[in-house]
Each structure stands twice: as C-alpha cells, then as structure tokens.
PDB file of C-alpha atoms in Angstrom:
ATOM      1  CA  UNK A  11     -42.263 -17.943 -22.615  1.00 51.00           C
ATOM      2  CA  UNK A  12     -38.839 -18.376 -23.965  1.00 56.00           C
ATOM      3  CA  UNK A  13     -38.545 -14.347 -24.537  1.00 54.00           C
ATOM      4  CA  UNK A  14     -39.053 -14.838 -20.622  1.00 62.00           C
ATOM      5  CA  UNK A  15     -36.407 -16.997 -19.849  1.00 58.00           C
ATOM      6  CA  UNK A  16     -33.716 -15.593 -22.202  1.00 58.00           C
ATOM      7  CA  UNK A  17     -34.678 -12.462 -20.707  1.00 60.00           C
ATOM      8  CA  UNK A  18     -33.528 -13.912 -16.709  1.00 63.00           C
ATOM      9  CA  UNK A  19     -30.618 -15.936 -18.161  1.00 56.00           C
ATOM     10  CA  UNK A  20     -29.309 -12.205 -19.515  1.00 59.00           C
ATOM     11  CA  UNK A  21     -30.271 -10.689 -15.993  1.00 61.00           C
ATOM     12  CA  UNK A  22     -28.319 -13.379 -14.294  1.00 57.00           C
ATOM     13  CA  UNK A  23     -25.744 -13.114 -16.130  1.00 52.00           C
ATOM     14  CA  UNK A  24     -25.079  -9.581 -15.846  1.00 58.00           C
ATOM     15  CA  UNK A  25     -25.771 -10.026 -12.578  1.00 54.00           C
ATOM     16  CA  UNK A  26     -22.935 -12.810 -12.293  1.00 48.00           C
ATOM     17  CA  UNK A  27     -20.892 -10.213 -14.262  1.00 48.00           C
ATOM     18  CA  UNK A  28     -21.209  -7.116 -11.443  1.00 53.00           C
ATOM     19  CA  UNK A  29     -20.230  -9.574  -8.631  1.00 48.00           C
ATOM     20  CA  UNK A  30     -17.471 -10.556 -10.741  1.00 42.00           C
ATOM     21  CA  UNK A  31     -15.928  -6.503 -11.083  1.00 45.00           C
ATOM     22  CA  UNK A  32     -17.539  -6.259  -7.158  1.00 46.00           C
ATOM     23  CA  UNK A  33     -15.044  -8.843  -6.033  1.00 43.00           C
ATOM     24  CA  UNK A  34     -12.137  -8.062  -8.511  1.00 41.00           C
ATOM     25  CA  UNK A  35     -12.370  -4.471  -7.082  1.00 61.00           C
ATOM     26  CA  UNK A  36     -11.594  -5.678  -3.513  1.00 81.00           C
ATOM     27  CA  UNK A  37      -8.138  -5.283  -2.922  1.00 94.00           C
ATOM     28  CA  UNK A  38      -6.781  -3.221  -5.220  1.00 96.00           C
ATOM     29  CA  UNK A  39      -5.323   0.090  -6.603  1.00 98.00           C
ATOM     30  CA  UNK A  40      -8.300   2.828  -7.499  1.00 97.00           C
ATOM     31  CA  UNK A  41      -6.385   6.161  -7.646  1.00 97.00           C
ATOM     32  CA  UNK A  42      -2.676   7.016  -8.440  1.00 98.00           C
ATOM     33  CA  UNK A  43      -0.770  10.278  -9.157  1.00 98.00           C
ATOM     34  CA  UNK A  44       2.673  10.914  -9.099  1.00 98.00           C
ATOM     35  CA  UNK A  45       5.679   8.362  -7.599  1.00 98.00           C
ATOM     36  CA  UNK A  46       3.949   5.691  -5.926  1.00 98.00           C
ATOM     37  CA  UNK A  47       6.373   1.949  -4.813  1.00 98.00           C
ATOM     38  CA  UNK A  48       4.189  -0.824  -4.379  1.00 98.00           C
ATOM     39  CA  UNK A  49       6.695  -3.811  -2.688  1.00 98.00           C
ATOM     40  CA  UNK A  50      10.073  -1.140  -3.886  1.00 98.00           C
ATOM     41  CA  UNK A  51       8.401  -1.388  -7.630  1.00 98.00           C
ATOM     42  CA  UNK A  52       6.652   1.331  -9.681  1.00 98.00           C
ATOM     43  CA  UNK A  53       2.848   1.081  -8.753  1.00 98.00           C
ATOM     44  CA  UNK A  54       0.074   1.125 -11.417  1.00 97.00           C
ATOM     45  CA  UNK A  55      -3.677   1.613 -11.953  1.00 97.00           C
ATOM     46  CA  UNK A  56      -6.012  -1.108 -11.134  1.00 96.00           C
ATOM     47  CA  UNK A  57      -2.943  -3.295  -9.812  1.00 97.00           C
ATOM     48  CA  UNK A  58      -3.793  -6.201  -7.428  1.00 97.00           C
ATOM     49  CA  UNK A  59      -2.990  -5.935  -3.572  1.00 97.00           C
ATOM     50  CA  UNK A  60      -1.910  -8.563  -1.195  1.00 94.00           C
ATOM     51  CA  UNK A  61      -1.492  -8.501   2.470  1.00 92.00           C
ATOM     52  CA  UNK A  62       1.363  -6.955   3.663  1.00 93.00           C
ATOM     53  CA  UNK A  63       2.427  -5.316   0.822  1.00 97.00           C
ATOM     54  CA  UNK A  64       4.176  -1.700   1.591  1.00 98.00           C
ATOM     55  CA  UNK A  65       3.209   1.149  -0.522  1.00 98.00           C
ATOM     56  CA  UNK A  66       5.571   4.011  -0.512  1.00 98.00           C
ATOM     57  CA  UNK A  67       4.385   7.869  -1.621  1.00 98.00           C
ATOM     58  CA  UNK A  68       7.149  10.017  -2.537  1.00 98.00           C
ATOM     59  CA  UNK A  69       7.595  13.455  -2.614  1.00 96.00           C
ATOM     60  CA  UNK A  70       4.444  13.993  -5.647  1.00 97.00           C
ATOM     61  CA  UNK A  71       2.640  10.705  -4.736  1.00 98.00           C
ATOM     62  CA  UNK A  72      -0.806   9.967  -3.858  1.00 98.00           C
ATOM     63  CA  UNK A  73      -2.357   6.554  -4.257  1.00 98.00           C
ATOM     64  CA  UNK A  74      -6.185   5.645  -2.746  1.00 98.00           C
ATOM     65  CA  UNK A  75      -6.443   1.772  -2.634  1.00 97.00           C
ATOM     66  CA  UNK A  76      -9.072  -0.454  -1.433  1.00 95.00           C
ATOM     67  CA  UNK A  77      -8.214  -3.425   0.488  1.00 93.00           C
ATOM     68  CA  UNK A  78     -10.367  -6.492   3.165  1.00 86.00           C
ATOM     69  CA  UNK A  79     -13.385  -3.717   2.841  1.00 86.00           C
ATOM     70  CA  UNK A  80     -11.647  -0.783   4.244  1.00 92.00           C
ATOM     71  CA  UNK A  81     -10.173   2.465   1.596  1.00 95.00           C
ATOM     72  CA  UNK A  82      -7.532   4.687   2.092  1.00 96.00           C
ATOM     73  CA  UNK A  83      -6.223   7.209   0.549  1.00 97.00           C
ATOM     74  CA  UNK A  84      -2.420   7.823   1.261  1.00 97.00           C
ATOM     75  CA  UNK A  85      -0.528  11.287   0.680  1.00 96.00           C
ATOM     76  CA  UNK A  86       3.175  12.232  -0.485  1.00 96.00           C
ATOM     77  CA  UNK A  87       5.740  11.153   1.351  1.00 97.00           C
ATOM     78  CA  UNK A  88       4.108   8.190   3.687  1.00 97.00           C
ATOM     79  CA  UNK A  89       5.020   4.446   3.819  1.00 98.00           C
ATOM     80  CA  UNK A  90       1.852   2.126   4.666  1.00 98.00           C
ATOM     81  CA  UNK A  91       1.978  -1.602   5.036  1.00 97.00           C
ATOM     82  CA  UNK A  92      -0.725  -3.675   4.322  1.00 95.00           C
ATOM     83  CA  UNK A  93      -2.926  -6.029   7.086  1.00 90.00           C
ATOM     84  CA  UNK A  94      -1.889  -9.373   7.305  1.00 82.00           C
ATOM     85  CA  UNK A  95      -5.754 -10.448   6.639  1.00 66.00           C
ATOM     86  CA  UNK A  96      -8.899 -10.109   8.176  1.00 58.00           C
ATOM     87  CA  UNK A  97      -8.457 -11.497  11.282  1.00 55.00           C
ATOM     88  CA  UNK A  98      -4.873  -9.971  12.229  1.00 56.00           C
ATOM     89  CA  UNK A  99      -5.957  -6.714  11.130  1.00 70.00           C
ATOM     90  CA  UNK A 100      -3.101  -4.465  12.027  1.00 86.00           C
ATOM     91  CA  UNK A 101      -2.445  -1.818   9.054  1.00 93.00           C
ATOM     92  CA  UNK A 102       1.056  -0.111   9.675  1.00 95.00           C
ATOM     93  CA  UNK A 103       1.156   3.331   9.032  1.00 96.00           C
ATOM     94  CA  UNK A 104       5.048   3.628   9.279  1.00 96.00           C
ATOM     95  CA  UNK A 105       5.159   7.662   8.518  1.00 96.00           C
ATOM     96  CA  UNK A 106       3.361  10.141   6.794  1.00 96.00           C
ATOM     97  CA  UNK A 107      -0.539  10.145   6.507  1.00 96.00           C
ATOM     98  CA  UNK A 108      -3.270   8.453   5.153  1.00 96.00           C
ATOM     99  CA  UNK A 109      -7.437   8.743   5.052  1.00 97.00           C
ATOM    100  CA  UNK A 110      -9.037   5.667   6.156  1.00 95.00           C
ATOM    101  CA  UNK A 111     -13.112   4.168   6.027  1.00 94.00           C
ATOM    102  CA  UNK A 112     -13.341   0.887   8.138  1.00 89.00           C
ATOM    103  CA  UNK A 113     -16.232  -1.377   7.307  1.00 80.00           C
ATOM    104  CA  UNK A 114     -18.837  -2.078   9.970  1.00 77.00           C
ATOM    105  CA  UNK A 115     -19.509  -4.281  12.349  1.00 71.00           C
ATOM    106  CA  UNK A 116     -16.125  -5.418  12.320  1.00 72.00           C
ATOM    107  CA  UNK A 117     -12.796  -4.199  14.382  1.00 79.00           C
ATOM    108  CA  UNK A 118      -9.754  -2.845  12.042  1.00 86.00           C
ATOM    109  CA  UNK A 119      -6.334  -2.179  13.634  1.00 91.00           C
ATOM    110  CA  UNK A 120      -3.739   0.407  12.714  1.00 94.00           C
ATOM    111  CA  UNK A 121      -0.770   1.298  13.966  1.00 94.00           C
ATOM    112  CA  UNK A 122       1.133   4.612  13.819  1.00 95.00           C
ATOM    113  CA  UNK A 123       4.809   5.363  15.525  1.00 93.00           C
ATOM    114  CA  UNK A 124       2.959   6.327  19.000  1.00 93.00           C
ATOM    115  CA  UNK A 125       0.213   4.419  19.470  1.00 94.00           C
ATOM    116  CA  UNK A 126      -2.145   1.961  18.057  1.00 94.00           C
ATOM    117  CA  UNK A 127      -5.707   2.660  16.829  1.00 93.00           C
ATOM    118  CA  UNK A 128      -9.168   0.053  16.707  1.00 92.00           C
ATOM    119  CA  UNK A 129     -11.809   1.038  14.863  1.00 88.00           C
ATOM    120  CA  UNK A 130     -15.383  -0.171  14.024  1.00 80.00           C
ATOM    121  CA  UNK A 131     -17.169   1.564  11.304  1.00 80.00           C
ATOM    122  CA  UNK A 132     -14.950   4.724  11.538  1.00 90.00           C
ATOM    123  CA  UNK A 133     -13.376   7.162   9.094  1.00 94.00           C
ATOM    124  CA  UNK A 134     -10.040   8.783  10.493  1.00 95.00           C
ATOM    125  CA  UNK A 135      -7.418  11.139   8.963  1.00 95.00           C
ATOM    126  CA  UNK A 136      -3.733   9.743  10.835  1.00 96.00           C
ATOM    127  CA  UNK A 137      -0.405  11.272  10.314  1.00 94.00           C
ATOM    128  CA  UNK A 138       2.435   9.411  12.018  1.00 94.00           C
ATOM    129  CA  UNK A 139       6.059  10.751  12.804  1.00 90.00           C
ATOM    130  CA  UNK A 140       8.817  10.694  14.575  1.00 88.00           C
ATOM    131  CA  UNK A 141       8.263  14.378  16.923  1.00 88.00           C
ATOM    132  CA  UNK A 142       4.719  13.555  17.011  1.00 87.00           C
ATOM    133  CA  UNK A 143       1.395  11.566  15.911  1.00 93.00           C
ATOM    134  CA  UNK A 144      -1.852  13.091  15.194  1.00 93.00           C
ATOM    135  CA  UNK A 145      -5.511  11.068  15.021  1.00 94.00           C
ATOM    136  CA  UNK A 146      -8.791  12.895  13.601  1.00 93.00           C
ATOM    137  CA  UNK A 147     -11.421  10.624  14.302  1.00 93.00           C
ATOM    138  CA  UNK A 148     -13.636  11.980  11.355  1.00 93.00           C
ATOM    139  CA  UNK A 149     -16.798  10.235  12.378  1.00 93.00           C
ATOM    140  CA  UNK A 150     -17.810   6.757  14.426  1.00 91.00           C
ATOM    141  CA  UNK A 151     -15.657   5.127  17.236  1.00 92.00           C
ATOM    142  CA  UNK A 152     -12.180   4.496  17.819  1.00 93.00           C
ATOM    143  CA  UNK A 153     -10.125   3.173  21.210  1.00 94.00           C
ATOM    144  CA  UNK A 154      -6.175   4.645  20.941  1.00 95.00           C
ATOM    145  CA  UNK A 155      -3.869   2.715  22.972  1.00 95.00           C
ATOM    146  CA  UNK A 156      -0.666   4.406  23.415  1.00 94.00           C
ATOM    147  CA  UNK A 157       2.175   3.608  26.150  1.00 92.00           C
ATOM    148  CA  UNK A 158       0.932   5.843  28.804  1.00 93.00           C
ATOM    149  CA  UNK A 159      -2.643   6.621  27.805  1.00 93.00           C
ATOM    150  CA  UNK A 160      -5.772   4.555  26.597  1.00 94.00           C
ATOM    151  CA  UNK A 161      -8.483   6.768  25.582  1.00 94.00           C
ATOM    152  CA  UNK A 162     -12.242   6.168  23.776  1.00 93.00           C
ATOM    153  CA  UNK A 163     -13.151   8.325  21.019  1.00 92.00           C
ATOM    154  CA  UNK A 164     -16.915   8.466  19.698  1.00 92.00           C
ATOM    155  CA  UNK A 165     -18.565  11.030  17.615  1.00 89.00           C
ATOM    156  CA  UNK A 166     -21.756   9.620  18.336  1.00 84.00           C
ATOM    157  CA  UNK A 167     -23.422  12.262  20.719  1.00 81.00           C
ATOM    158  CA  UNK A 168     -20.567  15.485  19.495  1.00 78.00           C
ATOM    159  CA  UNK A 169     -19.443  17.071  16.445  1.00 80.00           C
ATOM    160  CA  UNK A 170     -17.152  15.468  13.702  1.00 88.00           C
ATOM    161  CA  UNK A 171     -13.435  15.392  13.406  1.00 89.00           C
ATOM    162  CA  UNK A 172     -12.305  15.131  16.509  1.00 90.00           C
ATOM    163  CA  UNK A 173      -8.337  15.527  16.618  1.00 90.00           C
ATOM    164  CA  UNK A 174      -5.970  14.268  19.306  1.00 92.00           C
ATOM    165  CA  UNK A 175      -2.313  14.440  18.962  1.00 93.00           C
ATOM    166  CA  UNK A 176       0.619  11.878  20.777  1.00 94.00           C
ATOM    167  CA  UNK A 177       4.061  12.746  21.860  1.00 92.00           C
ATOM    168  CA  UNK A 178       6.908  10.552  21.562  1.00 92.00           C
ATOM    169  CA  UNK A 179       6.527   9.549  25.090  1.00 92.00           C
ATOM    170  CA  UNK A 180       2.709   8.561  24.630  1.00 92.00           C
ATOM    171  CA  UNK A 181       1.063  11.286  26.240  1.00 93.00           C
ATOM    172  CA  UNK A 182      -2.232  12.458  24.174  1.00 93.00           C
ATOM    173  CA  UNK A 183      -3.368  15.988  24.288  1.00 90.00           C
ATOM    174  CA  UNK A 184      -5.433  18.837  22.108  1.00 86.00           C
ATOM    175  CA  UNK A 185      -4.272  20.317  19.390  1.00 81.00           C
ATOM    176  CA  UNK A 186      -4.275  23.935  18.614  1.00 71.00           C
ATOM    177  CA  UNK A 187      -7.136  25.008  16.867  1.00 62.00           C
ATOM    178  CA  UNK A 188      -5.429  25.990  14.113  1.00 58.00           C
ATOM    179  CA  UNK A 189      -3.968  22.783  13.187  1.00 55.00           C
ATOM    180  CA  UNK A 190      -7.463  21.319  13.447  1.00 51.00           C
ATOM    181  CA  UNK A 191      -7.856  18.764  10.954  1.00 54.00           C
ATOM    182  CA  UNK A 192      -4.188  18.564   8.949  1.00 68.00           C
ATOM    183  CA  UNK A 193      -5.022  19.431   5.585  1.00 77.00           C
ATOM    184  CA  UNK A 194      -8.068  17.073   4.909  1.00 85.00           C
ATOM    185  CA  UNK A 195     -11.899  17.441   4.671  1.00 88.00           C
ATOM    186  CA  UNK A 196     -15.537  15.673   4.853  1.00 90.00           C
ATOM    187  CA  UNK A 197     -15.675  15.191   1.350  1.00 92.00           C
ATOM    188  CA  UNK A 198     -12.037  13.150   1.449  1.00 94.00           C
ATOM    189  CA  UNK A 199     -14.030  10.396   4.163  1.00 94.00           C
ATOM    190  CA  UNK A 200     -17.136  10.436   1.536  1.00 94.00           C
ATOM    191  CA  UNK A 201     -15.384   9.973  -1.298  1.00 94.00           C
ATOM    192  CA  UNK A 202     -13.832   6.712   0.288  1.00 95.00           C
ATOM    193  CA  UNK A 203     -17.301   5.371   1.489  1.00 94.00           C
ATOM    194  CA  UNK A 204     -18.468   5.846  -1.913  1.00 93.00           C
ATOM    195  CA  UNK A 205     -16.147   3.532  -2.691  1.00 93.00           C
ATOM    196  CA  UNK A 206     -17.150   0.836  -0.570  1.00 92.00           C
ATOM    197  CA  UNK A 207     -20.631   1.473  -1.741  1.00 91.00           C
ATOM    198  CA  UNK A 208     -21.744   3.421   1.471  1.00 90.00           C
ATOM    199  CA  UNK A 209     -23.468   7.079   1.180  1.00 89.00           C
ATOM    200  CA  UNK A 210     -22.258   9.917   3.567  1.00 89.00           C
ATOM    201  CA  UNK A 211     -21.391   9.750   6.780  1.00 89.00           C
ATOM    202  CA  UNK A 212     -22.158  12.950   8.050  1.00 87.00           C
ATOM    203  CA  UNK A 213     -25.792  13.039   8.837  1.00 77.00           C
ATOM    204  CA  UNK A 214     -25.810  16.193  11.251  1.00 60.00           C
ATOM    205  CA  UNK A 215     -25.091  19.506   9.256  1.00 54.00           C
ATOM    206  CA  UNK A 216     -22.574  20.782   7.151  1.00 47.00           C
ATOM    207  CA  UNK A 217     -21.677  23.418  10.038  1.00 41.00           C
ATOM    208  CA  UNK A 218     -20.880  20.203  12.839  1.00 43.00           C
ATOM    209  CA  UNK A 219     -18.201  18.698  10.342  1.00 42.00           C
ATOM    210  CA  UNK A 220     -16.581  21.588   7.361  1.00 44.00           C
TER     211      UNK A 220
END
C-alpha cells in the first residue's frame, strides 16, 4: 500500500516537473546560429522573451523562438518585433522573413511593410520589404488586408503553399512560378509544429506540398 502511494507521489511529481519545463518553454529562445540582437543586445540559447521585444538577424543569423503558442523561425538579415500579448496580437515583421505556426482556434496578427495578415491555425513563410512583400500561406487560413486589396486564403479544399506577392502600392498578384515558395520547405512548417507539440500538417501527399 505505501509502495502504491510513493509510487503516485513520484508520478505526480514528475508530472508537476514536465508542466514546469512545458510552461518555462513558452516564450522563449529554442534555436540560434550566427549574429542574433535581442532588444540591441547579443541573443542567447534558452533566453526568456517578453512582448515586444525586437529580434534582429544579421547578415549569418538565424534564431527560431517560441512565443504566446505560436513558433517562428526568423532568417539573416530580418528585424521582428514581438506581440504585445495575447489579445493585441499584432507580430511586426519590419523586413526580412520569417516561418510562422499559429495555434488554433485562436486569431494571430502580423504585420509586414504592405499589408497585414490574420491567421487561425496557419503556417506561413512571409518576407517583407521595401520593393515588395511576399505571403506563402503553407497550410490553413489566412485573411491579408492590404491598402487596396482584402483577399481570403484557405488551403482547405487546394494544394499547399499558396504564394501571393504585394506591391508597394497594395496591389496583390501571382508570383512567377519560379519564385514559388522563397527558399523554404514543408519540413521548415513541421519542424515548428513539433515544437508546439502538434504532428504534421500536411495530410494530403508529399506531391500537393514539396
């Protein structure tokens, strides 16, 4: 009997332990290489995040960061800023580009220099500049509000990665083939749902989404 209970005090324990890690992990640094600025300081492994903090990639950066239940992974040369919190969600991609996985059932903002994206249990690839914006709406939903065009995307009932680009003036059109899905893949979105605990997205066929 007391072999029993010592046995559920351990269990609850490690239990209490997991949560502990689950909820540490939350907003924080997962993934750095290279020059990464957190707030104009050196960023490091496993460092804390708070809302609206900027992170900075320069030229051999790359940082991947978890933060309110969404992951992103940010490339060289970009500047993100943080959400404010949960409720004004409005991420700030301020140029360069960044891989993003948005929790369910809830709506995520972000903004990039030509127009402003909401999604709801989406993955996207975003690169924002000043000649031009580009959206790949990987898999899910997304609405992109822009200042001449508001469009629905959903890769519901189509194939993945759908790409739209933005001119300066707001006007969204399609890409060239070629420049398809700007130098990311599936396995970039999975490996950021795996880090909110989620399996794959991609539940069609490797030949709808590679």
């Amino acid at each position: 009997m007391n072999y029993n209970k010592k046995l559920i005090k351990i269990l609850y324990l490690t239990f209490l332990l997991m949560l502990s890690q689950v909820t540490f992990a939350k907003n924080m640094v997962h993934e750095l290489k290279g020059s990464v600025l957190i707030n104009n300081q050196p960023a490091e492994m496993n460092q804390s995040l708070a809302a609206n903090d900027k992170i900075q990639t320069l030229h051999d950066g790359f940082i991947k960061v978890i933060f309110d239940d969404s992951a992103y992974s940010i490339k060289k040369n970009s500047v993100f800023v943080l959400p404010e919190n949960s409720y004004q969600s409005l991420g700030n991609l301020v140029q360069g580009s960044l891989i993003g996985a948005f929790k369910k059932g809830g709506e995520r903002k972000l903004k990039i220099s030509h127009g402003i994206l909401s999604v709801r249990g989406t993955g996207v690839a975003v690169e924002s500049g000043h000649d031009h914006s580009a959206v790949c709406l990987c898999y899910g939903e997304i609405d992109l509000n822009t200042e001449q065009e508001q469009i629905s995307l959903s890769t519901e009932n189509t194939k993945y990665h759908l790409v739209v680009h933005i001119d300066p003036s707001g006007d969204v059109y399609l890409p060239d083939l070629n420049s398809c899905k700007f130098d990311h893949w599936s396995v970039n979105n999975i490996e950021l749902e795996k880090l909110l605990n989620n399996s794959s997205p991609f539940k069609k066929g490797l030949a709808q989404f590679l």
